[in-house]
Coordinates of N, CA and C in Angstrom, one line a residue:
X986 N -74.1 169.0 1.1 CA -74.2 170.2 0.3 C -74.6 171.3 1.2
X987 N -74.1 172.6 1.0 CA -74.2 173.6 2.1 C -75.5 174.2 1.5
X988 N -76.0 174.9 2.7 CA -77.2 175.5 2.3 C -77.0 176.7 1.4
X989 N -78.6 177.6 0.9 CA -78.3 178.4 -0.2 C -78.3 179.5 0.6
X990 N -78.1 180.8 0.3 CA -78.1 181.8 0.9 C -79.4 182.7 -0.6
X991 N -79.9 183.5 0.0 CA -81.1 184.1 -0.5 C -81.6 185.7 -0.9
X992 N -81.8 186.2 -1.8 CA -81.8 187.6 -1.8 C -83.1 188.1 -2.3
X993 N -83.2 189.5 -2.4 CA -84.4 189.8 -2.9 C -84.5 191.2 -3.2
X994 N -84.8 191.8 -4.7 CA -85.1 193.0 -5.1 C -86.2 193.8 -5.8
X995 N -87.0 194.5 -5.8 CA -87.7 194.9 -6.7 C -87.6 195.7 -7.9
X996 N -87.4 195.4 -9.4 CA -87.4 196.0 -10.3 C -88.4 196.3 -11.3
X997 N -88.3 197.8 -11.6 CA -89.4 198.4 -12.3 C -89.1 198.5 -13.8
X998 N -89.6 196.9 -14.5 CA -88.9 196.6 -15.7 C -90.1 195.1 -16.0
X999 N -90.0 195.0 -17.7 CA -90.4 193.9 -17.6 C -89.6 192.3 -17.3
X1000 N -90.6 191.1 -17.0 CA -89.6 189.9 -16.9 C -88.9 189.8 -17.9
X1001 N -89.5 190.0 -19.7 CA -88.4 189.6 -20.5 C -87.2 190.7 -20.3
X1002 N -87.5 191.9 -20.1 CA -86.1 192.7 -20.3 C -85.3 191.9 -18.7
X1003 N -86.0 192.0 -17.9 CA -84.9 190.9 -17.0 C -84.0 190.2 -17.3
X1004 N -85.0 189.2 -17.6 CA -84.4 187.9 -18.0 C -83.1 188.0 -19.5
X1005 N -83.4 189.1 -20.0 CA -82.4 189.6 -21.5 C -81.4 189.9 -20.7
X1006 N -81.4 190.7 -19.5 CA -80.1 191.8 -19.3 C -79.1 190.2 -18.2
X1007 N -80.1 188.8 -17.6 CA -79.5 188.3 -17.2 C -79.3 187.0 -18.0
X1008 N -79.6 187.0 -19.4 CA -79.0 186.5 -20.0 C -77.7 186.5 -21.2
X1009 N -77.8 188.1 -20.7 CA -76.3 188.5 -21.7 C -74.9 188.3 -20.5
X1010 N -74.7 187.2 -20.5 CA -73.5 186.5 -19.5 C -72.0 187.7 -20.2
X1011 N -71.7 187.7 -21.5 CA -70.9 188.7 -22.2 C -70.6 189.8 -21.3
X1012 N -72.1 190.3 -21.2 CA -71.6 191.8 -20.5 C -71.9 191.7 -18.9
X1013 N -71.7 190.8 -18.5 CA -71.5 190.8 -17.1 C -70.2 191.7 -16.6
X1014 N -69.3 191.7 -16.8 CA -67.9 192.6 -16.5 C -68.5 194.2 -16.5
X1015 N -69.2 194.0 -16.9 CA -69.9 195.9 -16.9 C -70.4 196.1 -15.8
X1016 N -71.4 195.6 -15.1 CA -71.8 195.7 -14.1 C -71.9 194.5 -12.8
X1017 N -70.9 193.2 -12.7 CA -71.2 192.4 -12.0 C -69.8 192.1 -11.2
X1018 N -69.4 192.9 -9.8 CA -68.3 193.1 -9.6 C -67.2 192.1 -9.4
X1019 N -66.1 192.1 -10.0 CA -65.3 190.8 -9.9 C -65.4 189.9 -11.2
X1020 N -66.2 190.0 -11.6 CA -66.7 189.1 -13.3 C -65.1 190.3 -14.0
X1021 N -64.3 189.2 -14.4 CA -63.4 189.8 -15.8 C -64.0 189.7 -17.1
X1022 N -64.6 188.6 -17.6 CA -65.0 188.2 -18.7 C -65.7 186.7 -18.7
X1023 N -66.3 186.8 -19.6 CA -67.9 185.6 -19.6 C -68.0 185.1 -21.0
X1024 N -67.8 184.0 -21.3 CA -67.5 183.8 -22.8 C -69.0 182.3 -22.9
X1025 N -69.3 182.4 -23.7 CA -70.8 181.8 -24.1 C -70.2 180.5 -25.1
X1026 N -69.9 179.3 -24.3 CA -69.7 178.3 -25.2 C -70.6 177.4 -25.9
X1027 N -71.5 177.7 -25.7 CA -72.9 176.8 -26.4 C -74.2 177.5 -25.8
X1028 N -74.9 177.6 -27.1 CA -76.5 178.2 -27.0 C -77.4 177.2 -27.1
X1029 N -79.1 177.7 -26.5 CA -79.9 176.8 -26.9 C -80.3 177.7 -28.4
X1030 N -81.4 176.6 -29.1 CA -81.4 177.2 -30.1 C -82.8 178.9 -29.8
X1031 N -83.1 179.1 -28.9 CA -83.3 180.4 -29.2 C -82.4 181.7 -28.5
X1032 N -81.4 181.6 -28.4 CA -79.8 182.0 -28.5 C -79.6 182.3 -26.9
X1033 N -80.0 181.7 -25.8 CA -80.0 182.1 -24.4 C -79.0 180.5 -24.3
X1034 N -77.5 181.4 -22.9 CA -77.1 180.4 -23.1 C -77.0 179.5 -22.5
X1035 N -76.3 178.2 -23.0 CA -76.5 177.1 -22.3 C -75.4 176.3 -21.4
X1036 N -74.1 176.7 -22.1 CA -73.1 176.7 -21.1 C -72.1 177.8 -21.3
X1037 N -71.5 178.0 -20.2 CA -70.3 179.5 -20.4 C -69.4 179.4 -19.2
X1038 N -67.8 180.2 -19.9 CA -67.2 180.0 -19.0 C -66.6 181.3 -18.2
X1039 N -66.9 181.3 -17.1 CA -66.5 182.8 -16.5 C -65.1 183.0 -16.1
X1040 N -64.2 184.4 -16.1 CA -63.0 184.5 -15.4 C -63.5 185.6 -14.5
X1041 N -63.2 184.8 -13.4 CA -63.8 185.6 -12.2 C -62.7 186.3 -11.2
X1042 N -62.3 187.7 -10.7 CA -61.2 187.6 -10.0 C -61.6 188.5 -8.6
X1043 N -62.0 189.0 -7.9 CA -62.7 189.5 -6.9 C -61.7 190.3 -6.3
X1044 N -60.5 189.8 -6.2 CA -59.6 190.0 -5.1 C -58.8 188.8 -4.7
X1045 N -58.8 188.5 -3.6 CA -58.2 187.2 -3.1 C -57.8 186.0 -3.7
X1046 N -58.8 185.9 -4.1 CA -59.4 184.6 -4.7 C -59.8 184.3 -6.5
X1047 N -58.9 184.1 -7.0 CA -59.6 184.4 -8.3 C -59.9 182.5 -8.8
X1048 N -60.7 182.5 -9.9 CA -60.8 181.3 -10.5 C -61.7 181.4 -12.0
X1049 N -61.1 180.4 -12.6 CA -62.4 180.3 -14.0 C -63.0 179.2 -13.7
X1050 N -64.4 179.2 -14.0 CA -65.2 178.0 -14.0 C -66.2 177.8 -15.2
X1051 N -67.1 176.8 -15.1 CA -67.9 176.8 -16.3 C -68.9 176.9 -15.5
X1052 N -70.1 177.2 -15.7 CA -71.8 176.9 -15.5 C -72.7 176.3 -16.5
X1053 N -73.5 175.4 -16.7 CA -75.1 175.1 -17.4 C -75.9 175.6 -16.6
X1054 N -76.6 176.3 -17.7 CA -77.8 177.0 -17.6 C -79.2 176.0 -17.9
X1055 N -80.2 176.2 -17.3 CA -81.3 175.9 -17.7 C -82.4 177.2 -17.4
X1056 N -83.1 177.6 -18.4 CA -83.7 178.4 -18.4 C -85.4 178.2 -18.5
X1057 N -86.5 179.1 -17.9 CA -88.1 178.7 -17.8 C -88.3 179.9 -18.2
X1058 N -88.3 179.7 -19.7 CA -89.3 181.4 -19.7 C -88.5 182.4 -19.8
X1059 N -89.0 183.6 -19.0 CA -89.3 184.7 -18.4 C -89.5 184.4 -17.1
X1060 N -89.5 183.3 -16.6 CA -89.3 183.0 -15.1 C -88.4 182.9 -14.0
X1061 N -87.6 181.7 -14.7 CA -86.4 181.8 -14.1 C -85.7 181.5 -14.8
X1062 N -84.2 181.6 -14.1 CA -83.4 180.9 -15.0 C -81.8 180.3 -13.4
X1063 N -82.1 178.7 -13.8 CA -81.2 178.2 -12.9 C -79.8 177.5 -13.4
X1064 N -78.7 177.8 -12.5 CA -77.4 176.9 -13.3 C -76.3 176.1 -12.1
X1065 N -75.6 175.4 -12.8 CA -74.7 175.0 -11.6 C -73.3 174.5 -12.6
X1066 N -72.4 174.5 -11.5 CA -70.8 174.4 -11.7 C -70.9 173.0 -12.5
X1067 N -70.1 173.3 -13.9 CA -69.5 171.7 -14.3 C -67.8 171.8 -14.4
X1068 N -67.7 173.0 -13.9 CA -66.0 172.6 -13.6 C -65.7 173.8 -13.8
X1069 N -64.7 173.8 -12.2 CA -63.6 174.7 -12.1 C -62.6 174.2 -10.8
X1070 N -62.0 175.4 -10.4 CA -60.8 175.1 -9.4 C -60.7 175.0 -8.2
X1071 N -61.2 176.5 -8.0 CA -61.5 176.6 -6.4 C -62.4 176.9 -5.7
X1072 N -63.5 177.6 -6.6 CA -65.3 176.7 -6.5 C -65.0 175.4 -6.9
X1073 N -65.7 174.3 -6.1 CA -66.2 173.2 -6.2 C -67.3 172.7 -6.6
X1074 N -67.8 173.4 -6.7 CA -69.7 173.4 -6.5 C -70.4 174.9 -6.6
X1075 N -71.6 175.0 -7.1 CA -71.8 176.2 -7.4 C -73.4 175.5 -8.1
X1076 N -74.5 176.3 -7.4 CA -76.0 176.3 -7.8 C -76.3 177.7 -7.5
X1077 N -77.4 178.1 -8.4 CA -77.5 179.1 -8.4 C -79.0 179.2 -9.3
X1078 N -80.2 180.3 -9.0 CA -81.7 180.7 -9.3 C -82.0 182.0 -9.4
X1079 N -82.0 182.8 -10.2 CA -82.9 183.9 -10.5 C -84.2 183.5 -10.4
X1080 N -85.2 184.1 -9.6 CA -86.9 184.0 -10.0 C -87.7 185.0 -10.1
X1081 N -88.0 185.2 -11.4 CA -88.8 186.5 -11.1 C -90.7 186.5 -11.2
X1082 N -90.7 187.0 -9.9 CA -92.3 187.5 -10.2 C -93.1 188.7 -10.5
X1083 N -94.0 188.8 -11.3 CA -94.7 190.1 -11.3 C -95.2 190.5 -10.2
X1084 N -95.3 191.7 -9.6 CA -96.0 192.7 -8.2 C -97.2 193.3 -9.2
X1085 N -98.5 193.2 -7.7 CA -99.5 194.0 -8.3 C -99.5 195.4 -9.1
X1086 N -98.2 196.3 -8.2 CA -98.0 197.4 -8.8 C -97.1 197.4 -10.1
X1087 N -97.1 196.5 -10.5 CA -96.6 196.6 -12.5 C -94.8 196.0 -11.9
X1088 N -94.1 196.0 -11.0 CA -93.2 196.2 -10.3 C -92.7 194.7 -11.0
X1089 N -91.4 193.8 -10.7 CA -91.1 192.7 -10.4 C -90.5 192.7 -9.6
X1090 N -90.6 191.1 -8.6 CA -89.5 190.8 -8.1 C -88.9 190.0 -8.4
X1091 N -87.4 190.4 -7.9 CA -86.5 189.0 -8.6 C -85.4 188.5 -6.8
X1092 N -85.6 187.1 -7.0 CA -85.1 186.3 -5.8 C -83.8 185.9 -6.4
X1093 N -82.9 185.7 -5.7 CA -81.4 185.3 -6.3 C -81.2 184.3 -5.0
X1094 N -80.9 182.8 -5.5 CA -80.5 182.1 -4.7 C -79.0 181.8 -4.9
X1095 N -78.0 181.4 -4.0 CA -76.9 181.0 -4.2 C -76.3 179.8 -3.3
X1096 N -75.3 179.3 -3.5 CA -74.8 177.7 -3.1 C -73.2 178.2 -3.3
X1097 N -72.6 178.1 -2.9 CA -71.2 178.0 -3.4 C -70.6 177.3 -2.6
X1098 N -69.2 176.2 -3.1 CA -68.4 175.7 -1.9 C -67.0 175.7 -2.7
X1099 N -66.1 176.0 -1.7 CA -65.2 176.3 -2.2 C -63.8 175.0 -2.1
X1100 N -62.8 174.8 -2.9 CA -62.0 173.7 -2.7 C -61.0 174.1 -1.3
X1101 N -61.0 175.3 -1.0 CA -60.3 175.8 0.1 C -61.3 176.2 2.0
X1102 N -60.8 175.5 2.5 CA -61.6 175.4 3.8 C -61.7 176.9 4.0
X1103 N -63.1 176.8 4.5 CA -63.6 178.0 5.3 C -64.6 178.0 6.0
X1104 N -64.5 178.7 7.0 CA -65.1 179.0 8.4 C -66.7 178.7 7.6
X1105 N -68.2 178.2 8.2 CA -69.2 178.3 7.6 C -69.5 179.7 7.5
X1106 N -69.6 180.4 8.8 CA -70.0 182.0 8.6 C -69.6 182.5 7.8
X1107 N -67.7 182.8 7.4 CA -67.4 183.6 6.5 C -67.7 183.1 5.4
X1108 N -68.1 182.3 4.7 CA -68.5 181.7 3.3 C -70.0 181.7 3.7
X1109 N -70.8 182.3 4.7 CA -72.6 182.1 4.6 C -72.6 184.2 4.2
X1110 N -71.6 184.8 4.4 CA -71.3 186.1 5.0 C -71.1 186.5 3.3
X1111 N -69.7 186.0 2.8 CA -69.2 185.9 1.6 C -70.2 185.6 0.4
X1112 N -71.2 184.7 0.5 CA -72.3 184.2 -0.1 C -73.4 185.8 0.1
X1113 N -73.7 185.9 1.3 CA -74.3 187.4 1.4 C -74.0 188.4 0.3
X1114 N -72.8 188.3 0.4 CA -72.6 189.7 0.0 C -72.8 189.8 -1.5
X1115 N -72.3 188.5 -2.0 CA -72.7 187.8 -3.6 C -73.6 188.2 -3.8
X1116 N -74.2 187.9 -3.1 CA -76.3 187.8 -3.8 C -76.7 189.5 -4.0
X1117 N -76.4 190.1 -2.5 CA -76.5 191.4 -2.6 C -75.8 192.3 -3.7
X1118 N -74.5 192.2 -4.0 CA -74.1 193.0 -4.9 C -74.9 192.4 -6.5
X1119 N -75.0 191.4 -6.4 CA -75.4 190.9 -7.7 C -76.9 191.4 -8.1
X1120 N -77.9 191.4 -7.1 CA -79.2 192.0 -7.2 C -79.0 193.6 -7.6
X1121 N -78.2 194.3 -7.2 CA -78.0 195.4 -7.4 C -77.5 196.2 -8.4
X1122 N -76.8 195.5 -8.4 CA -75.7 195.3 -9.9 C -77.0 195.2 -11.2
X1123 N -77.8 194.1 -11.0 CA -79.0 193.7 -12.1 C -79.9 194.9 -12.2
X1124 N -80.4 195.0 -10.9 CA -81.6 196.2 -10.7 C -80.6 197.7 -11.6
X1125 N -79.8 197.9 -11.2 CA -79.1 199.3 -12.1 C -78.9 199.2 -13.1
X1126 N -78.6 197.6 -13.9 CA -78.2 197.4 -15.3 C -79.7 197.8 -15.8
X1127 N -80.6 197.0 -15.2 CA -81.7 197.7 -16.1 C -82.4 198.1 -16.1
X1128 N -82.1 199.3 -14.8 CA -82.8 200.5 -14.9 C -82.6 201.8 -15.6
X1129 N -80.9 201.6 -15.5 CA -80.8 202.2 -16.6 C -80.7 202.3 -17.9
X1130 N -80.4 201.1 -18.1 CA -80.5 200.5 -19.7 C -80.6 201.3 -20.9
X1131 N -82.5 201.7 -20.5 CA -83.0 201.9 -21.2 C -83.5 200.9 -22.2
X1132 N -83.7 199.8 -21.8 CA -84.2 198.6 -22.4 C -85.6 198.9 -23.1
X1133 N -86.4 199.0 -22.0 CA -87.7 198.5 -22.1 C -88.1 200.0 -22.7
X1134 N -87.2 201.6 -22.7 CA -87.3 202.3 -23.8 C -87.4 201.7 -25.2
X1135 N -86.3 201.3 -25.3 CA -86.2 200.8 -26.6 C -87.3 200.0 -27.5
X1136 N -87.6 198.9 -26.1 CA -88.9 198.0 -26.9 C -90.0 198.8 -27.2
X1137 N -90.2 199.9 -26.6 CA -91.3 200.4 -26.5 C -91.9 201.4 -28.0
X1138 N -90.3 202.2 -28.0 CA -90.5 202.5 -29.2 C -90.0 202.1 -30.6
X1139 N -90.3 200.5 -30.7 CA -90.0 199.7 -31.6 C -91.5 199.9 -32.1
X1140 N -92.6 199.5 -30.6 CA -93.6 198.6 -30.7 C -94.6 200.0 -30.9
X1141 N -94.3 200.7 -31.5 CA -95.5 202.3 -31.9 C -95.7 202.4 -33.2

């Protein structure tokens, strides 16, 4: 199994609005570059989901695959490949922690192997860049959201 590659960002948001904006797999295509569409084949029963199947096309390389989810909380939430083409394999961890200053951080691990040979660096490089656009991608969806507005003036 190849190693994971590792990221890290700080977002000024709560864990559950985190954890909500990285549990709506649907609207991935809005902000997660290369994601076409993300379709939600089975939920648990408190509606976070449990398996789904992505059409992913980046450029080069396109593929659909499936993921299971297992989710902790407001903590993390981890999944891995049960089938696709040219990913072969696929693990993957959001973790988020609270910062003293009200802040979170969220760690993004990633694993990918692909059915087509590649150099380790360009796929540890490629993997890089994953994690990175993806942290960023998350941190903008919900910053600007306006999420944790909304909860807020639910809760007045």
């Amino acid at each position: 199994m190849a190693e994971r590659t590792s990221g890290e960002i700080t977002i000024n948001a709560s864990a559950d609005t985190v954890m909500d904006v990285i549990a709506d797999l649907p609207a991935y295509p809005q902000w997660s570059d290369g994601m076409e569409e993300v379709v939600v084949l089975e939920s648990y029963p408190d509606g976070r989901p449990k398996i789904a199947k992505f059409f992913f096309n980046p450029g080069p390389i396109a593929d659909t695959f499936i993921l299971s989810y297992m989710w902790d909380g407001s903590r993390s939430v981890s999944w891995i490949l049960t089938e696709g083409t040219v990913v072969k394999a696929q693990e993957g961890t959001y973790t988020l922690a609270a910062q003293p200053d009200g802040s979170l951080l969220v760690t993004y691990q990633l694993m990918v192997e692909l059915s087509i040979p590649m150099i380790g660096k360009i796929r540890s490089r490629a993997e890089k860049m994953i994690v990175k656009t993806a942290l960023a991608g998350l941190k903008k969806r919900v910053e600007t959201s306006g999420i944790d507005d909304e909860e807020d003036q639910r809760n007045v």
